[in-house]
Coordinates of C-alpha atoms and ligand atoms in Angstrom, one line a residue:
M237 CA 0.0 0.0 0.0
N238 CA 1.3 3.5 -0.9
Q239 CA 2.0 5.8 2.0
I240 CA -0.9 7.9 3.0
L241 CA -0.2 11.5 2.2
F242 CA -3.0 12.9 4.4
P243 CA -2.9 14.7 6.7
M244 CA 0.5 16.5 6.8
N245 CA 0.4 16.5 10.6
S246 CA 0.0 12.8 11.4
N247 CA -0.8 13.6 15.1
F248 CA -4.0 15.3 14.0
R249 CA -7.0 13.5 15.6
I250 CA -10.7 14.2 16.0
P251 CA -11.8 11.7 18.7
G252 CA -15.4 11.2 19.8
Q253 CA -16.9 11.8 16.4
V254 CA -19.1 9.4 14.4
A255 CA -18.9 9.0 10.6
L256 CA -21.3 7.0 8.4
I257 CA -19.8 6.1 5.0
T258 CA -21.6 4.3 2.2
G259 CA -19.6 1.8 0.2
G260 CA -16.7 1.5 2.6
N261 CA -15.6 -2.1 1.7
V262 CA -13.5 -1.3 -1.4
G263 CA -11.9 1.5 -3.4
I264 CA -11.9 5.1 -2.2
G265 CA -14.5 4.4 0.5
R266 CA -12.3 1.7 2.1
I267 CA -9.4 4.1 2.4
T268 CA -11.7 6.8 3.7
A269 CA -13.1 4.6 6.4
I270 CA -9.7 3.4 7.5
E271 CA -8.2 6.9 7.6
L272 CA -11.2 8.4 9.5
A273 CA -10.9 5.6 12.1
K274 CA -7.2 6.5 12.4
K275 CA -8.2 10.1 13.1
G276 CA -10.4 8.9 16.0
F277 CA -13.8 8.7 14.3
Q278 CA -16.1 5.9 15.2
V279 CA -16.9 4.5 11.7
V280 CA -20.1 3.0 10.5
I281 CA -19.9 1.4 7.1
A282 CA -23.1 1.0 5.2
G283 CA -23.0 -1.5 2.3
R284 CA -24.4 -4.5 0.5
S285 CA -22.3 -7.2 2.1
L286 CA -21.0 -7.8 5.6
E287 CA -18.8 -10.6 4.2
R288 CA -17.1 -8.2 1.8
T289 CA -16.8 -5.5 4.5
Q290 CA -15.4 -7.8 7.2
P291 CA -11.8 -7.3 6.2
V292 CA -12.1 -3.5 6.6
L293 CA -13.8 -4.0 10.0
D294 CA -11.0 -6.3 11.0
H295 CA -8.4 -3.8 9.7
I296 CA -9.9 -1.0 11.7
K297 CA -10.0 -3.3 14.8
S298 CA -6.3 -4.0 14.4
L299 CA -5.6 -0.2 14.6
A300 CA -6.6 -0.5 18.3
V301 CA -9.3 2.2 17.9
D302 CA -11.4 3.4 20.8
E303 CA -14.7 2.1 19.2
P304 CA -14.9 -0.8 16.7
A305 CA -16.3 0.0 13.3
I306 CA -20.0 -1.1 12.7
F307 CA -21.6 -2.5 9.6
L308 CA -25.1 -1.7 8.5
P309 CA -26.8 -3.3 5.4
L310 CA -27.6 -0.9 2.6
D311 CA -28.6 -1.4 -1.0
L312 CA -28.9 2.0 -2.6
A313 CA -30.8 0.5 -5.4
S314 CA -33.8 -0.1 -3.0
L315 CA -35.4 2.8 -1.2
A316 CA -36.8 0.4 1.3
S317 CA -33.3 -0.7 2.1
V318 CA -32.2 2.9 2.5
R319 CA -35.1 3.5 4.9
E320 CA -34.1 0.4 6.9
C321 CA -30.4 1.5 7.0
A322 CA -31.4 5.0 8.4
R323 CA -33.7 3.3 10.9
L324 CA -30.9 1.0 12.1
F325 CA -28.5 3.9 12.4
I326 CA -30.9 5.9 14.5
E327 CA -31.4 2.8 16.7
L328 CA -27.7 2.8 17.5
H329 CA -28.4 6.1 19.5
L330 CA -25.1 7.6 18.3
P331 CA -24.6 11.2 17.1
L332 CA -23.7 11.7 13.5
H333 CA -21.0 14.2 12.7
L334 CA -20.1 13.1 9.2
L335 CA -22.1 11.5 6.4
V336 CA -19.9 10.4 3.4
N337 CA -22.1 9.7 0.4
N338 CA -19.4 7.7 -1.4
A339 CA -20.9 4.5 -2.9
G340 CA -21.4 4.5 -6.6
V341 CA -21.7 2.5 -9.8
A342 CA -20.7 3.2 -13.4
G343 CA -21.7 1.3 -16.4
M344 CA -24.5 -0.6 -14.6
R345 CA -27.6 -1.0 -16.7
G346 CA -31.2 -1.4 -15.9
L347 CA -33.6 -0.2 -13.3
T348 CA -33.5 0.1 -9.5
K349 CA -36.1 -1.9 -7.4
D350 CA -38.3 1.3 -7.4
G351 CA -38.1 1.8 -11.2
F352 CA -35.4 4.4 -11.6
E353 CA -32.5 4.4 -14.0
M354 CA -29.9 2.3 -12.2
T355 CA -27.0 4.7 -12.0
F356 CA -29.1 7.7 -11.1
G357 CA -31.0 5.6 -8.5
V358 CA -27.9 4.3 -6.8
N359 CA -25.6 7.3 -7.1
H360 CA -28.1 10.1 -6.4
L361 CA -31.6 9.0 -5.3
G362 CA -30.5 6.5 -2.7
H363 CA -28.1 9.0 -1.2
F364 CA -30.7 11.8 -1.4
L365 CA -33.1 9.7 0.8
L366 CA -30.4 8.6 3.2
T367 CA -29.4 12.1 3.8
Q368 CA -33.0 13.3 4.2
L369 CA -33.6 10.6 6.8
L370 CA -30.5 11.4 8.8
L371 CA -30.7 15.2 8.5
D372 CA -32.3 15.7 12.0
K373 CA -29.5 13.6 13.4
L374 CA -26.9 15.6 11.6
K375 CA -28.4 18.9 12.8
A376 CA -28.6 17.6 16.4
S377 CA -25.0 16.6 16.3
G378 CA -23.6 19.8 14.7
P379 CA -21.1 21.0 13.7
S380 CA -21.5 18.2 11.2
R381 CA -20.8 17.6 7.5
V382 CA -22.3 15.9 4.4
V383 CA -19.6 15.0 1.9
T384 CA -20.8 13.7 -1.5
V385 CA -18.4 12.0 -3.9
S386 CA -19.3 13.4 -7.3
S387 CA -17.0 13.4 -10.3
R388 CA -15.5 15.6 -13.0
A389 CA -17.6 13.4 -15.3
H390 CA -20.5 15.8 -14.4
K391 CA -19.1 18.1 -17.1
R392 CA -20.1 15.6 -19.8
A393 CA -23.8 15.6 -18.7
P394 CA -25.9 17.2 -21.4
G395 CA -28.5 18.2 -18.9
I396 CA -31.2 16.2 -17.0
D397 CA -33.7 14.4 -19.1
W398 CA -36.4 13.8 -16.4
D399 CA -38.2 11.1 -18.3
A400 CA -35.0 9.1 -18.9
L401 CA -34.5 8.9 -15.1
C402 CA -37.6 6.7 -14.9
R403 CA -36.5 4.4 -17.8
P404 CA -33.8 1.6 -18.0
T405 CA -30.3 2.7 -18.9
S406 CA -30.3 3.5 -22.7
T407 CA -26.7 4.0 -23.7
W408 CA -24.3 1.0 -24.3
T409 CA -21.5 2.2 -22.0
G410 CA -23.7 3.9 -19.3
I411 CA -21.3 6.8 -19.3
R412 CA -23.9 9.4 -20.1
E413 CA -26.1 8.1 -17.3
Y414 CA -23.0 8.1 -15.0
S415 CA -22.3 11.8 -15.9
V416 CA -25.9 12.8 -15.2
S417 CA -25.8 11.0 -11.8
K418 CA -22.6 12.8 -10.9
L419 CA -24.2 16.1 -11.9
A420 CA -27.1 15.2 -9.6
N421 CA -24.6 14.6 -6.8
L422 CA -23.2 18.0 -7.2
L423 CA -26.5 19.8 -7.5
F424 CA -27.8 17.9 -4.5
S425 CA -24.9 19.2 -2.4
L426 CA -25.4 22.7 -3.7
E427 CA -29.1 22.7 -2.8
L428 CA -28.6 21.0 0.5
A429 CA -26.2 23.8 1.5
K430 CA -29.0 26.3 0.8
R431 CA -31.5 24.3 2.8
V432 CA -29.4 23.8 5.9
Q433 CA -28.1 27.4 5.9
G434 CA -28.3 28.7 9.5
T435 CA -27.8 25.3 11.0
S436 CA -24.5 23.8 11.9
V437 CA -24.5 21.3 9.0
S438 CA -22.2 22.0 6.1
T439 CA -22.0 20.2 2.7
Y440 CA -19.3 19.5 0.2
S441 CA -19.1 17.7 -3.2
L442 CA -15.9 16.6 -4.9
H443 CA -14.1 14.9 -7.7
P444 CA -11.6 12.4 -6.3
G445 CA -9.5 12.1 -9.4
V446 CA -9.4 9.2 -11.8
V447 CA -8.8 6.4 -9.5
D448 CA -7.9 2.7 -10.0
T449 CA -10.8 1.0 -8.3
E450 CA -13.6 -1.5 -9.1
I451 CA -15.9 1.2 -10.2
W452 CA -15.0 0.4 -13.8
R453 CA -15.9 -3.2 -13.6
A454 CA -19.2 -2.9 -15.4
V455 CA -17.8 -0.7 -18.2
P456 CA -17.2 -2.8 -21.4
H457 CA -13.6 -3.6 -21.9
W458 CA -13.4 -1.8 -25.2
A459 CA -14.5 1.5 -23.5
R460 CA -12.0 1.4 -20.6
P461 CA -8.9 2.8 -22.5
L462 CA -11.0 6.0 -22.9
L463 CA -11.3 6.2 -19.1
R464 CA -7.6 5.5 -18.6
L465 CA -6.4 8.3 -20.8
R466 CA -5.5 10.6 -17.9
G467 CA -3.8 8.0 -15.8
F468 CA -5.1 6.4 -12.6
L469 CA -4.5 7.5 -9.0
T470 CA -4.2 5.0 -6.3
P471 CA -7.2 4.7 -3.9
E472 CA -5.0 6.2 -1.2
E473 CA -4.5 9.3 -3.4
G474 CA -8.1 9.2 -4.5
A475 CA -9.4 9.5 -0.9
L476 CA -7.5 12.7 -0.1
T477 CA -10.1 15.2 -1.3
T478 CA -12.9 13.3 0.5
L479 CA -10.8 13.4 3.7
H480 CA -10.0 17.1 3.2
C481 CA -13.7 17.9 2.9
A482 CA -14.5 15.6 5.9
M483 CA -12.1 17.2 8.3
H484 CA -10.4 20.3 7.0
A485 CA -12.5 22.3 4.5
P486 CA -13.8 25.4 6.3
Q487 CA -17.5 25.3 7.4
Q488 CA -18.2 28.5 5.5
E489 CA -17.2 26.8 2.2
S490 CA -20.5 24.9 2.5
G491 CA -22.0 24.0 -0.9
L492 CA -18.7 24.1 -2.8
Y493 CA -17.3 21.6 -5.2
Y494 CA -13.7 20.4 -4.6
A495 CA -11.0 18.8 -6.7
D496 CA -7.4 18.3 -5.5
S497 CA -8.5 19.4 -2.0
Q498 CA -9.3 22.9 -3.4
P499 CA -12.7 24.5 -4.1
T500 CA -13.1 24.3 -7.9
L501 CA -15.7 25.8 -10.3
P502 CA -18.0 23.1 -11.6
A503 CA -19.4 23.1 -15.1
P504 CA -22.1 25.8 -15.7
L505 CA -24.9 23.1 -15.2
G506 CA -23.4 22.3 -11.8
Q507 CA -23.8 25.9 -10.8
N508 CA -27.4 26.1 -11.9
S509 CA -29.5 26.8 -8.8
E510 CA -32.8 26.5 -10.6
L511 CA -31.8 23.0 -11.9
A512 CA -30.6 22.1 -8.3
A513 CA -34.0 23.2 -6.8
K514 CA -35.9 21.2 -9.5
L515 CA -33.9 18.1 -8.9
W516 CA -34.5 18.4 -5.2
E517 CA -38.3 18.7 -5.7
R518 CA -38.4 15.7 -8.0
S519 CA -36.2 13.6 -5.7
E520 CA -38.4 14.5 -2.8
K521 CA -41.5 13.5 -4.7
W522 CA -39.9 10.3 -6.0
T523 CA -38.7 9.1 -2.6
S524 CA -41.7 10.3 -0.5
N525 CA -44.2 7.6 -1.5
R526 CA -41.8 4.7 -1.8
Ligands
LIG18 N1 -12.7 5.6 -9.4 C1 -12.7 6.8 -10.0 O1 -11.9 7.1 -11.0 C2 -13.8 7.8 -9.7 C3 -13.8 9.0 -10.3 C4 -14.7 10.0 -10.0 C5 -15.7 9.7 -9.0 N2 -15.7 8.5 -8.4 C6 -16.7 8.2 -7.4 O2 -16.1 7.7 -6.2 C7 -17.0 6.9 -5.5 C8 -16.3 5.7 -5.0 O3 -16.1 4.8 -6.1 P1 -14.8 3.9 -6.2 O4 -14.0 4.4 -7.4 O5 -14.1 3.7 -4.9 O6 -15.5 2.6 -6.7 P2 -15.6 1.1 -6.2 O7 -14.3 0.6 -5.8 O8 -16.4 0.3 -7.2 O9 -16.5 1.2 -4.9 C9 -17.9 1.5 -5.1 C10 -18.6 1.2 -3.7 O10 -20.0 1.5 -3.9 C11 -20.7 0.3 -3.4 N3 -22.0 0.2 -4.1 C12 -22.2 -0.1 -5.4 N4 -23.5 -0.2 -5.6 C13 -24.1 -0.1 -4.4 C14 -25.5 -0.3 -3.9 N5 -26.5 -0.5 -4.8 N6 -25.7 -0.1 -2.6 C15 -24.7 0.2 -1.8 N7 -23.4 0.3 -2.1 C16 -23.2 0.1 -3.4 C17 -19.8 -0.8 -3.7 O11 -20.2 -1.9 -2.9 P3 -20.1 -3.5 -3.5 O12 -18.8 -4.0 -3.2 O13 -21.3 -4.1 -2.8 O14 -20.4 -3.4 -5.0 C18 -18.5 -0.2 -3.3 O15 -18.3 -0.3 -1.9 C19 -18.2 6.7 -6.4 O16 -19.2 7.6 -6.0 C20 -17.7 7.1 -7.8 O17 -18.7 7.6 -8.6 C21 -14.7 7.5 -8.7

């Protein structure tokens, strides 16, 4: 494993804080969970498989942390599973200082259990509902943060075709759907910042870099060289911006989009507050009766 570059001061610790991270069993989420545990966070990992998460739970235990990491079942492709995950978290009677909306798919085709385009449903809608259900907990635990892992791929989104979000994936590679879902992540964080203004919750979205993880597993082999053109980062390098937003980015930078641990201007669509508000309203409607 490459040496972790973060943080510069290795004595930096934030004990007594609780972080919930989605998709913490592999890739960027795995490194994020381990690094947060090293900094003193009690880590709760929400994901699809305890079996696949157990090595991370064991790794964290081996760090002699104050509190062991906890696993909660979560399938973001099912809104019922999202509700159950939030319920189980609340039943733990822990505070929540940090929610990392990290899990994601690319190149997956089809529909979620609730009939939404798969990539949009997992990457945006599941996280939208999870955050909504945990918002009171975040407010009560403030200062607290919501960090949402978006992507520079949002720049390729041609806009949001609302009807297409309720149909199966239509492109061969799923790359367009992925770009739209990552635009949605960014707009969600922007609108959330507005809606929690005046509370002690702050929100951040980010591009982690192009990182060598399993995210590309569903992308057809012939399309992968396109993705590799810019060179891959290691997962350790890819977790740095998430960790920066989780622990170091100033509270007053709420709603901003980060890359390389710096606030960065998103594409014009990613700054469109009308689109962000519309996405929020649709997401609310789509998740409220399911
Ligand atoms: N890698 C990159 O170059 C890159 C670039 C820009 C943005 N990102 C973003 O970074 C985030 C992390 O991705 P990664 O690169 O670390 O990919 P990864 O290694 O494939 O990890 C993705 C995580 O998401 C989880 N996940 C997938 N579908 C899920 C579902 N339905 N319910 C719950 N969890 C689910 C996976 O769990 P399972 O093991 O159960 O599948 C896994 O833990 C994603 O949001 C991605 O869009 C990545």
